[in-house]
Amino acid sequence: MRLLGAVLAGGQSRRFGSDKAQALLGGTTLLDHAVAALNPQCDRIVIVGRENGPVAAIPDRPQPGLGPLGGIAGALAYAAREGFDAVLTVPVDCVRLPANLRDLLAPPPASLAAQPVIGLWPVQALPLLDALLSEEDDRSVRSFARRIGARAVESDVDLPNINHPSDLDRFA
């Protein structure tokens, strides 16, 4: 399975108060931490929802402002064009991942029960996601996951949830 890794980094960081992707943890940006955590799991990495970064940057789909699903849709569309089978998504504040995440979530579709944005999504789910984004008010990742029959997978890895600058201290 050719796997595209996608760091979802298009959020407005309202709770954080500044650009979360550029926040420093141990002298390294959260964006760089997320790319490094995802890199061993995938054949290629992209950043979604930003104009630039340490790897290729692609836009949300069909437009910015749709939350994580817009990022997932952008990654799935890119993956389809580039010949990937599935996309492994993580949020920009994910500085630590289970070492076996790819295997843990295989086969797609699946996501982590505690953080469904961390998911393995088949490229074939793109038309369903496009429909959900254009038709429904519930644009949650859990709604998308239910719609495509994704499994909710448990993991014992303590995953970061960085919503405020003070949260960075817990992971330093």
mmCIF file with all atom_site columns, C-alpha atoms in Angstrom:
data_model
loop_
_atom_site.group_PDB
_atom_site.id
_atom_site.type_symbol
_atom_site.label_atom_id
_atom_site.label_alt_id
_atom_site.label_comp_id
_atom_site.label_asym_id
_atom_site.label_entity_id
_atom_site.label_seq_id
_atom_site.pdbx_PDB_ins_code
_atom_site.Cartn_x
_atom_site.Cartn_y
_atom_site.Cartn_z
_atom_site.occupancy
_atom_site.B_iso_or_equiv
_atom_site.pdbx_formal_charge
_atom_site.auth_seq_id
_atom_site.auth_comp_id
_atom_site.auth_asym_id
_atom_site.auth_atom_id
_atom_site.pdbx_PDB_model_num
ATOM 1   C CA . MET A 1 1   ? 0.000   0.000  0.000  1.00 0.00 ? 1   MET A CA 1
ATOM 2   C CA . ARG A 1 2   ? 1.459   3.367  -1.065 1.00 0.00 ? 2   ARG A CA 1
ATOM 3   C CA . LEU A 1 3   ? 0.815   5.670  1.851  1.00 0.00 ? 3   LEU A CA 1
ATOM 4   C CA . LEU A 1 4   ? 0.772   9.474  1.869  1.00 0.00 ? 4   LEU A CA 1
ATOM 5   C CA . GLY A 1 5   ? 1.296   11.149 5.231  1.00 0.00 ? 5   GLY A CA 1
ATOM 6   C CA . ALA A 1 6   ? -0.539  14.418 5.780  1.00 0.00 ? 6   ALA A CA 1
ATOM 7   C CA . VAL A 1 7   ? 0.038   16.895 8.591  1.00 0.00 ? 7   VAL A CA 1
ATOM 8   C CA . LEU A 1 8   ? -3.159  18.930 9.017  1.00 0.00 ? 8   LEU A CA 1
ATOM 9   C CA . ALA A 1 9   ? -1.944  22.463 9.692  1.00 0.00 ? 9   ALA A CA 1
ATOM 10  C CA . GLY A 1 10  ? -4.638  24.773 8.360  1.00 0.00 ? 10  GLY A CA 1
ATOM 11  C CA . GLY A 1 11  ? -6.423  25.616 11.592 1.00 0.00 ? 11  GLY A CA 1
ATOM 12  C CA . GLN A 1 12  ? -6.801  29.143 12.898 1.00 0.00 ? 12  GLN A CA 1
ATOM 13  C CA . SER A 1 13  ? -5.300  28.321 16.331 1.00 0.00 ? 13  SER A CA 1
ATOM 14  C CA . ARG A 1 14  ? -8.013  30.344 18.095 1.00 0.00 ? 14  ARG A CA 1
ATOM 15  C CA . ARG A 1 15  ? -7.543  28.635 21.465 1.00 0.00 ? 15  ARG A CA 1
ATOM 16  C CA . PHE A 1 16  ? -3.761  28.724 21.149 1.00 0.00 ? 16  PHE A CA 1
ATOM 17  C CA . GLY A 1 17  ? -3.725  32.470 20.419 1.00 0.00 ? 17  GLY A CA 1
ATOM 18  C CA . SER A 1 18  ? -1.014  32.395 17.739 1.00 0.00 ? 18  SER A CA 1
ATOM 19  C CA . ASP A 1 19  ? 0.115   30.157 14.886 1.00 0.00 ? 19  ASP A CA 1
ATOM 20  C CA . LYS A 1 20  ? 0.328   26.788 16.649 1.00 0.00 ? 20  LYS A CA 1
ATOM 21  C CA . ALA A 1 21  ? 2.356   25.219 13.829 1.00 0.00 ? 21  ALA A CA 1
ATOM 22  C CA . GLN A 1 22  ? 5.180   27.680 14.503 1.00 0.00 ? 22  GLN A CA 1
ATOM 23  C CA . ALA A 1 23  ? 5.160   27.266 18.301 1.00 0.00 ? 23  ALA A CA 1
ATOM 24  C CA . LEU A 1 24  ? 8.440   25.930 19.653 1.00 0.00 ? 24  LEU A CA 1
ATOM 25  C CA . LEU A 1 25  ? 8.811   22.755 21.665 1.00 0.00 ? 25  LEU A CA 1
ATOM 26  C CA . GLY A 1 26  ? 12.401  22.074 22.653 1.00 0.00 ? 26  GLY A CA 1
ATOM 27  C CA . GLY A 1 27  ? 13.624  24.565 20.065 1.00 0.00 ? 27  GLY A CA 1
ATOM 28  C CA . THR A 1 28  ? 11.738  22.900 17.188 1.00 0.00 ? 28  THR A CA 1
ATOM 29  C CA . THR A 1 29  ? 8.400   23.994 15.707 1.00 0.00 ? 29  THR A CA 1
ATOM 30  C CA . LEU A 1 30  ? 5.350   21.807 16.260 1.00 0.00 ? 30  LEU A CA 1
ATOM 31  C CA . LEU A 1 31  ? 5.105   21.532 12.470 1.00 0.00 ? 31  LEU A CA 1
ATOM 32  C CA . ASP A 1 32  ? 8.616   20.091 12.239 1.00 0.00 ? 32  ASP A CA 1
ATOM 33  C CA . HIS A 1 33  ? 7.905   17.723 15.148 1.00 0.00 ? 33  HIS A CA 1
ATOM 34  C CA . ALA A 1 34  ? 4.746   16.451 13.428 1.00 0.00 ? 34  ALA A CA 1
ATOM 35  C CA . VAL A 1 35  ? 6.533   15.902 10.110 1.00 0.00 ? 35  VAL A CA 1
ATOM 36  C CA . ALA A 1 36  ? 9.331   14.014 11.881 1.00 0.00 ? 36  ALA A CA 1
ATOM 37  C CA . ALA A 1 37  ? 6.876   11.846 13.844 1.00 0.00 ? 37  ALA A CA 1
ATOM 38  C CA . LEU A 1 38  ? 4.934   10.922 10.701 1.00 0.00 ? 38  LEU A CA 1
ATOM 39  C CA . ASN A 1 39  ? 7.878   10.467 8.341  1.00 0.00 ? 39  ASN A CA 1
ATOM 40  C CA . PRO A 1 40  ? 8.879   6.871  9.269  1.00 0.00 ? 40  PRO A CA 1
ATOM 41  C CA . GLN A 1 41  ? 5.297   5.693  8.714  1.00 0.00 ? 41  GLN A CA 1
ATOM 42  C CA . CYS A 1 42  ? 4.759   6.928  5.131  1.00 0.00 ? 42  CYS A CA 1
ATOM 43  C CA . ASP A 1 43  ? 6.140   6.946  1.600  1.00 0.00 ? 43  ASP A CA 1
ATOM 44  C CA . ARG A 1 44  ? 5.787   10.746 1.280  1.00 0.00 ? 44  ARG A CA 1
ATOM 45  C CA . ILE A 1 45  ? 4.701   13.588 3.585  1.00 0.00 ? 45  ILE A CA 1
ATOM 46  C CA . VAL A 1 46  ? 2.700   16.734 2.789  1.00 0.00 ? 46  VAL A CA 1
ATOM 47  C CA . ILE A 1 47  ? 1.448   19.617 4.881  1.00 0.00 ? 47  ILE A CA 1
ATOM 48  C CA . VAL A 1 48  ? -2.177  20.559 4.325  1.00 0.00 ? 48  VAL A CA 1
ATOM 49  C CA . GLY A 1 49  ? -3.662  24.009 4.797  1.00 0.00 ? 49  GLY A CA 1
ATOM 50  C CA . ARG A 1 50  ? -0.478  26.063 4.663  1.00 0.00 ? 50  ARG A CA 1
ATOM 51  C CA . GLU A 1 51  ? 1.343   27.775 1.858  1.00 0.00 ? 51  GLU A CA 1
ATOM 52  C CA . ASN A 1 52  ? 4.796   26.507 2.783  1.00 0.00 ? 52  ASN A CA 1
ATOM 53  C CA . GLY A 1 53  ? 6.713   24.258 5.109  1.00 0.00 ? 53  GLY A CA 1
ATOM 54  C CA . PRO A 1 54  ? 9.550   21.751 5.352  1.00 0.00 ? 54  PRO A CA 1
ATOM 55  C CA . VAL A 1 55  ? 7.801   19.452 2.820  1.00 0.00 ? 55  VAL A CA 1
ATOM 56  C CA . ALA A 1 56  ? 5.284   20.010 -0.011 1.00 0.00 ? 56  ALA A CA 1
ATOM 57  C CA . ALA A 1 57  ? 2.329   22.152 1.054  1.00 0.00 ? 57  ALA A CA 1
ATOM 58  C CA . ILE A 1 58  ? -1.138  21.624 -0.403 1.00 0.00 ? 58  ILE A CA 1
ATOM 59  C CA . PRO A 1 59  ? -4.437  23.464 0.125  1.00 0.00 ? 59  PRO A CA 1
ATOM 60  C CA . ASP A 1 60  ? -7.537  22.359 1.966  1.00 0.00 ? 60  ASP A CA 1
ATOM 61  C CA . ARG A 1 61  ? -10.361 21.170 -0.270 1.00 0.00 ? 61  ARG A CA 1
ATOM 62  C CA . PRO A 1 62  ? -12.641 22.580 -1.496 1.00 0.00 ? 62  PRO A CA 1
ATOM 63  C CA . GLN A 1 63  ? -11.645 25.704 0.456  1.00 0.00 ? 63  GLN A CA 1
ATOM 64  C CA . PRO A 1 64  ? -10.053 26.797 3.730  1.00 0.00 ? 64  PRO A CA 1
ATOM 65  C CA . GLY A 1 65  ? -12.151 27.047 6.864  1.00 0.00 ? 65  GLY A CA 1
ATOM 66  C CA . LEU A 1 66  ? -13.764 23.603 6.809  1.00 0.00 ? 66  LEU A CA 1
ATOM 67  C CA . GLY A 1 67  ? -11.769 22.237 9.726  1.00 0.00 ? 67  GLY A CA 1
ATOM 68  C CA . PRO A 1 68  ? -9.890  18.943 9.635  1.00 0.00 ? 68  PRO A CA 1
ATOM 69  C CA . LEU A 1 69  ? -12.187 17.468 6.975  1.00 0.00 ? 69  LEU A CA 1
ATOM 70  C CA . GLY A 1 70  ? -11.092 20.134 4.493  1.00 0.00 ? 70  GLY A CA 1
ATOM 71  C CA . GLY A 1 71  ? -7.510  19.074 5.171  1.00 0.00 ? 71  GLY A CA 1
ATOM 72  C CA . ILE A 1 72  ? -8.327  15.391 4.812  1.00 0.00 ? 72  ILE A CA 1
ATOM 73  C CA . ALA A 1 73  ? -10.139 16.101 1.534  1.00 0.00 ? 73  ALA A CA 1
ATOM 74  C CA . GLY A 1 74  ? -7.143  18.068 0.237  1.00 0.00 ? 74  GLY A CA 1
ATOM 75  C CA . ALA A 1 75  ? -4.806  15.208 1.147  1.00 0.00 ? 75  ALA A CA 1
ATOM 76  C CA . LEU A 1 76  ? -7.077  12.566 -0.419 1.00 0.00 ? 76  LEU A CA 1
ATOM 77  C CA . ALA A 1 77  ? -7.335  14.553 -3.668 1.00 0.00 ? 77  ALA A CA 1
ATOM 78  C CA . TYR A 1 78  ? -3.547  14.945 -3.810 1.00 0.00 ? 78  TYR A CA 1
ATOM 79  C CA . ALA A 1 79  ? -3.083  11.244 -3.028 1.00 0.00 ? 79  ALA A CA 1
ATOM 80  C CA . ALA A 1 80  ? -5.469  10.255 -5.816 1.00 0.00 ? 80  ALA A CA 1
ATOM 81  C CA . ARG A 1 81  ? -3.586  12.419 -8.355 1.00 0.00 ? 81  ARG A CA 1
ATOM 82  C CA . GLU A 1 82  ? -0.211  11.052 -7.227 1.00 0.00 ? 82  GLU A CA 1
ATOM 83  C CA . GLY A 1 83  ? -1.141  7.344  -7.202 1.00 0.00 ? 83  GLY A CA 1
ATOM 84  C CA . PHE A 1 84  ? -1.311  6.715  -3.446 1.00 0.00 ? 84  PHE A CA 1
ATOM 85  C CA . ASP A 1 85  ? -3.712  4.146  -1.984 1.00 0.00 ? 85  ASP A CA 1
ATOM 86  C CA . ALA A 1 86  ? -4.410  5.819  1.350  1.00 0.00 ? 86  ALA A CA 1
ATOM 87  C CA . VAL A 1 87  ? -3.612  8.824  3.526  1.00 0.00 ? 87  VAL A CA 1
ATOM 88  C CA . LEU A 1 88  ? -2.419  8.782  7.134  1.00 0.00 ? 88  LEU A CA 1
ATOM 89  C CA . THR A 1 89  ? -3.427  12.072 8.775  1.00 0.00 ? 89  THR A CA 1
ATOM 90  C CA . VAL A 1 90  ? -2.174  13.713 11.962 1.00 0.00 ? 90  VAL A CA 1
ATOM 91  C CA . PRO A 1 91  ? -2.804  17.153 13.458 1.00 0.00 ? 91  PRO A CA 1
ATOM 92  C CA . VAL A 1 92  ? 0.027   19.678 13.550 1.00 0.00 ? 92  VAL A CA 1
ATOM 93  C CA . ASP A 1 93  ? 0.334   19.362 17.332 1.00 0.00 ? 93  ASP A CA 1
ATOM 94  C CA . CYS A 1 94  ? 1.051   15.639 17.170 1.00 0.00 ? 94  CYS A CA 1
ATOM 95  C CA . VAL A 1 95  ? 4.659   15.524 18.287 1.00 0.00 ? 95  VAL A CA 1
ATOM 96  C CA . ARG A 1 96  ? 4.534   11.848 19.232 1.00 0.00 ? 96  ARG A CA 1
ATOM 97  C CA . LEU A 1 97  ? 2.936   8.873  17.478 1.00 0.00 ? 97  LEU A CA 1
ATOM 98  C CA . PRO A 1 98  ? 2.748   5.149  18.177 1.00 0.00 ? 98  PRO A CA 1
ATOM 99  C CA . ALA A 1 99  ? 5.752   3.558  16.423 1.00 0.00 ? 99  ALA A CA 1
ATOM 100 C CA . ASN A 1 100 ? 3.405   1.037  14.810 1.00 0.00 ? 100 ASN A CA 1
ATOM 101 C CA . LEU A 1 101 ? 0.670   3.521  13.826 1.00 0.00 ? 101 LEU A CA 1
ATOM 102 C CA . ARG A 1 102 ? 0.538   2.423  10.193 1.00 0.00 ? 102 ARG A CA 1
ATOM 103 C CA . ASP A 1 103 ? 0.070   -1.224 11.177 1.00 0.00 ? 103 ASP A CA 1
ATOM 104 C CA . LEU A 1 104 ? -2.247  -0.350 14.064 1.00 0.00 ? 104 LEU A CA 1
ATOM 105 C CA . LEU A 1 105 ? -4.693  1.405  11.734 1.00 0.00 ? 105 LEU A CA 1
ATOM 106 C CA . ALA A 1 106 ? -4.398  -0.966 8.743  1.00 0.00 ? 106 ALA A CA 1
ATOM 107 C CA . PRO A 1 107 ? -6.452  -1.733 6.811  1.00 0.00 ? 107 PRO A CA 1
ATOM 108 C CA . PRO A 1 108 ? -8.153  1.599  6.079  1.00 0.00 ? 108 PRO A CA 1
ATOM 109 C CA . PRO A 1 109 ? -10.500 3.144  7.003  1.00 0.00 ? 109 PRO A CA 1
ATOM 110 C CA . ALA A 1 110 ? -9.619  3.524  10.670 1.00 0.00 ? 110 ALA A CA 1
ATOM 111 C CA . SER A 1 111 ? -8.798  6.251  13.175 1.00 0.00 ? 111 SER A CA 1
ATOM 112 C CA . LEU A 1 112 ? -7.625  6.459  16.750 1.00 0.00 ? 112 LEU A CA 1
ATOM 113 C CA . ALA A 1 113 ? -10.560 6.433  19.148 1.00 0.00 ? 113 ALA A CA 1
ATOM 114 C CA . ALA A 1 114 ? -9.028  9.129  21.362 1.00 0.00 ? 114 ALA A CA 1
ATOM 115 C CA . GLN A 1 115 ? -8.055  11.406 18.446 1.00 0.00 ? 115 GLN A CA 1
ATOM 116 C CA . PRO A 1 116 ? -9.986  10.574 15.269 1.00 0.00 ? 116 PRO A CA 1
ATOM 117 C CA . VAL A 1 117 ? -8.034  13.172 13.261 1.00 0.00 ? 117 VAL A CA 1
ATOM 118 C CA . ILE A 1 118 ? -5.234  10.599 13.425 1.00 0.00 ? 118 ILE A CA 1
ATOM 119 C CA . GLY A 1 119 ? -6.615  8.307  10.776 1.00 0.00 ? 119 GLY A CA 1
ATOM 120 C CA . LEU A 1 120 ? -5.907  6.060  7.842  1.00 0.00 ? 120 LEU A CA 1
ATOM 121 C CA . TRP A 1 121 ? -8.258  6.980  5.005  1.00 0.00 ? 121 TRP A CA 1
ATOM 122 C CA . PRO A 1 122 ? -8.615  5.174  1.653  1.00 0.00 ? 122 PRO A CA 1
ATOM 123 C CA . VAL A 1 123 ? -8.386  7.354  -1.453 1.00 0.00 ? 123 VAL A CA 1
ATOM 124 C CA . GLN A 1 124 ? -11.725 5.852  -2.554 1.00 0.00 ? 124 GLN A CA 1
ATOM 125 C CA . ALA A 1 125 ? -13.423 7.776  0.283  1.00 0.00 ? 125 ALA A CA 1
ATOM 126 C CA . LEU A 1 126 ? -12.858 11.131 -1.471 1.00 0.00 ? 126 LEU A CA 1
ATOM 127 C CA . PRO A 1 127 ? -16.218 11.276 -3.325 1.00 0.00 ? 127 PRO A CA 1
ATOM 128 C CA . LEU A 1 128 ? -18.072 10.545 -0.088 1.00 0.00 ? 128 LEU A CA 1
ATOM 129 C CA . LEU A 1 129 ? -16.082 13.208 1.742  1.00 0.00 ? 129 LEU A CA 1
ATOM 130 C CA . ASP A 1 130 ? -16.713 15.736 -1.028 1.00 0.00 ? 130 ASP A CA 1
ATOM 131 C CA . ALA A 1 131 ? -20.444 15.038 -0.719 1.00 0.00 ? 131 ALA A CA 1
ATOM 132 C CA . LEU A 1 132 ? -20.346 15.393 3.055  1.00 0.00 ? 132 LEU A CA 1
ATOM 133 C CA . LEU A 1 133 ? -18.533 18.723 2.796  1.00 0.00 ? 133 LEU A CA 1
ATOM 134 C CA . SER A 1 134 ? -21.038 20.111 0.313  1.00 0.00 ? 134 SER A CA 1
ATOM 135 C CA . GLU A 1 135 ? -24.248 18.750 1.832  1.00 0.00 ? 135 GLU A CA 1
ATOM 136 C CA . GLU A 1 136 ? -24.010 18.405 5.591  1.00 0.00 ? 136 GLU A CA 1
ATOM 137 C CA . ASP A 1 137 ? -23.721 20.685 8.572  1.00 0.00 ? 137 ASP A CA 1
ATOM 138 C CA . ASP A 1 138 ? -21.942 18.018 10.662 1.00 0.00 ? 138 ASP A CA 1
ATOM 139 C CA . ARG A 1 139 ? -18.386 18.342 9.440  1.00 0.00 ? 139 ARG A CA 1
ATOM 140 C CA . SER A 1 140 ? -16.795 16.366 12.240 1.00 0.00 ? 140 SER A CA 1
ATOM 141 C CA . VAL A 1 141 ? -14.168 13.732 11.604 1.00 0.00 ? 141 VAL A CA 1
ATOM 142 C CA . ARG A 1 142 ? -16.258 11.263 13.646 1.00 0.00 ? 142 ARG A CA 1
ATOM 143 C CA . SER A 1 143 ? -19.227 11.814 11.301 1.00 0.00 ? 143 SER A CA 1
ATOM 144 C CA . PHE A 1 144 ? -17.029 11.160 8.260  1.00 0.00 ? 144 PHE A CA 1
ATOM 145 C CA . ALA A 1 145 ? -15.523 8.081  9.933  1.00 0.00 ? 145 ALA A CA 1
ATOM 146 C CA . ARG A 1 146 ? -18.994 6.664  10.689 1.00 0.00 ? 146 ARG A CA 1
ATOM 147 C CA . ARG A 1 147 ? -20.164 7.370  7.156  1.00 0.00 ? 147 ARG A CA 1
ATOM 148 C CA . ILE A 1 148 ? -17.323 5.361  5.616  1.00 0.00 ? 148 ILE A CA 1
ATOM 149 C CA . GLY A 1 149 ? -17.364 2.575  8.226  1.00 0.00 ? 149 GLY A CA 1
ATOM 150 C CA . ALA A 1 150 ? -14.006 3.424  9.812  1.00 0.00 ? 150 ALA A CA 1
ATOM 151 C CA . ARG A 1 151 ? -12.917 1.417  12.835 1.00 0.00 ? 151 ARG A CA 1
ATOM 152 C CA . ALA A 1 152 ? -12.113 3.326  16.047 1.00 0.00 ? 152 ALA A CA 1
ATOM 153 C CA . VAL A 1 153 ? -8.794  1.878  17.242 1.00 0.00 ? 153 VAL A CA 1
ATOM 154 C CA . GLU A 1 154 ? -7.469  2.084  20.803 1.00 0.00 ? 154 GLU A CA 1
ATOM 155 C CA . SER A 1 155 ? -3.830  2.958  21.518 1.00 0.00 ? 155 SER A CA 1
ATOM 156 C CA . ASP A 1 156 ? -1.964  3.094  24.807 1.00 0.00 ? 156 ASP A CA 1
ATOM 157 C CA . VAL A 1 157 ? 0.368   5.880  23.621 1.00 0.00 ? 157 VAL A CA 1
ATOM 158 C CA . ASP A 1 158 ? -0.167  9.179  25.449 1.00 0.00 ? 158 ASP A CA 1
ATOM 159 C CA . LEU A 1 159 ? -0.909  11.518 22.545 1.00 0.00 ? 159 LEU A CA 1
ATOM 160 C CA . PRO A 1 160 ? -0.393  15.256 22.941 1.00 0.00 ? 160 PRO A CA 1
ATOM 161 C CA . ASN A 1 161 ? -3.302  17.650 22.918 1.00 0.00 ? 161 ASN A CA 1
ATOM 162 C CA . ILE A 1 162 ? -1.789  21.106 22.666 1.00 0.00 ? 162 ILE A CA 1
ATOM 163 C CA . ASN A 1 163 ? -4.491  23.762 22.706 1.00 0.00 ? 163 ASN A CA 1
ATOM 164 C CA . HIS A 1 164 ? -2.805  26.522 24.720 1.00 0.00 ? 164 HIS A CA 1
ATOM 165 C CA . PRO A 1 165 ? 0.805   27.710 24.966 1.00 0.00 ? 165 PRO A CA 1
ATOM 166 C CA . SER A 1 166 ? 0.932   26.420 28.563 1.00 0.00 ? 166 SER A CA 1
ATOM 167 C CA . ASP A 1 167 ? 0.302   22.884 27.238 1.00 0.00 ? 167 ASP A CA 1
ATOM 168 C CA . LEU A 1 168 ? 3.779   22.925 25.680 1.00 0.00 ? 168 LEU A CA 1
ATOM 169 C CA . ASP A 1 169 ? 5.336   22.620 29.144 1.00 0.00 ? 169 ASP A CA 1
ATOM 170 C CA . ARG A 1 170 ? 3.820   19.147 29.642 1.00 0.00 ? 170 ARG A CA 1
ATOM 171 C CA . PHE A 1 171 ? 5.631   17.782 26.581 1.00 0.00 ? 171 PHE A CA 1
ATOM 172 C CA . ALA A 1 172 ? 8.989   19.549 26.885 1.00 0.00 ? 172 ALA A CA 1
#
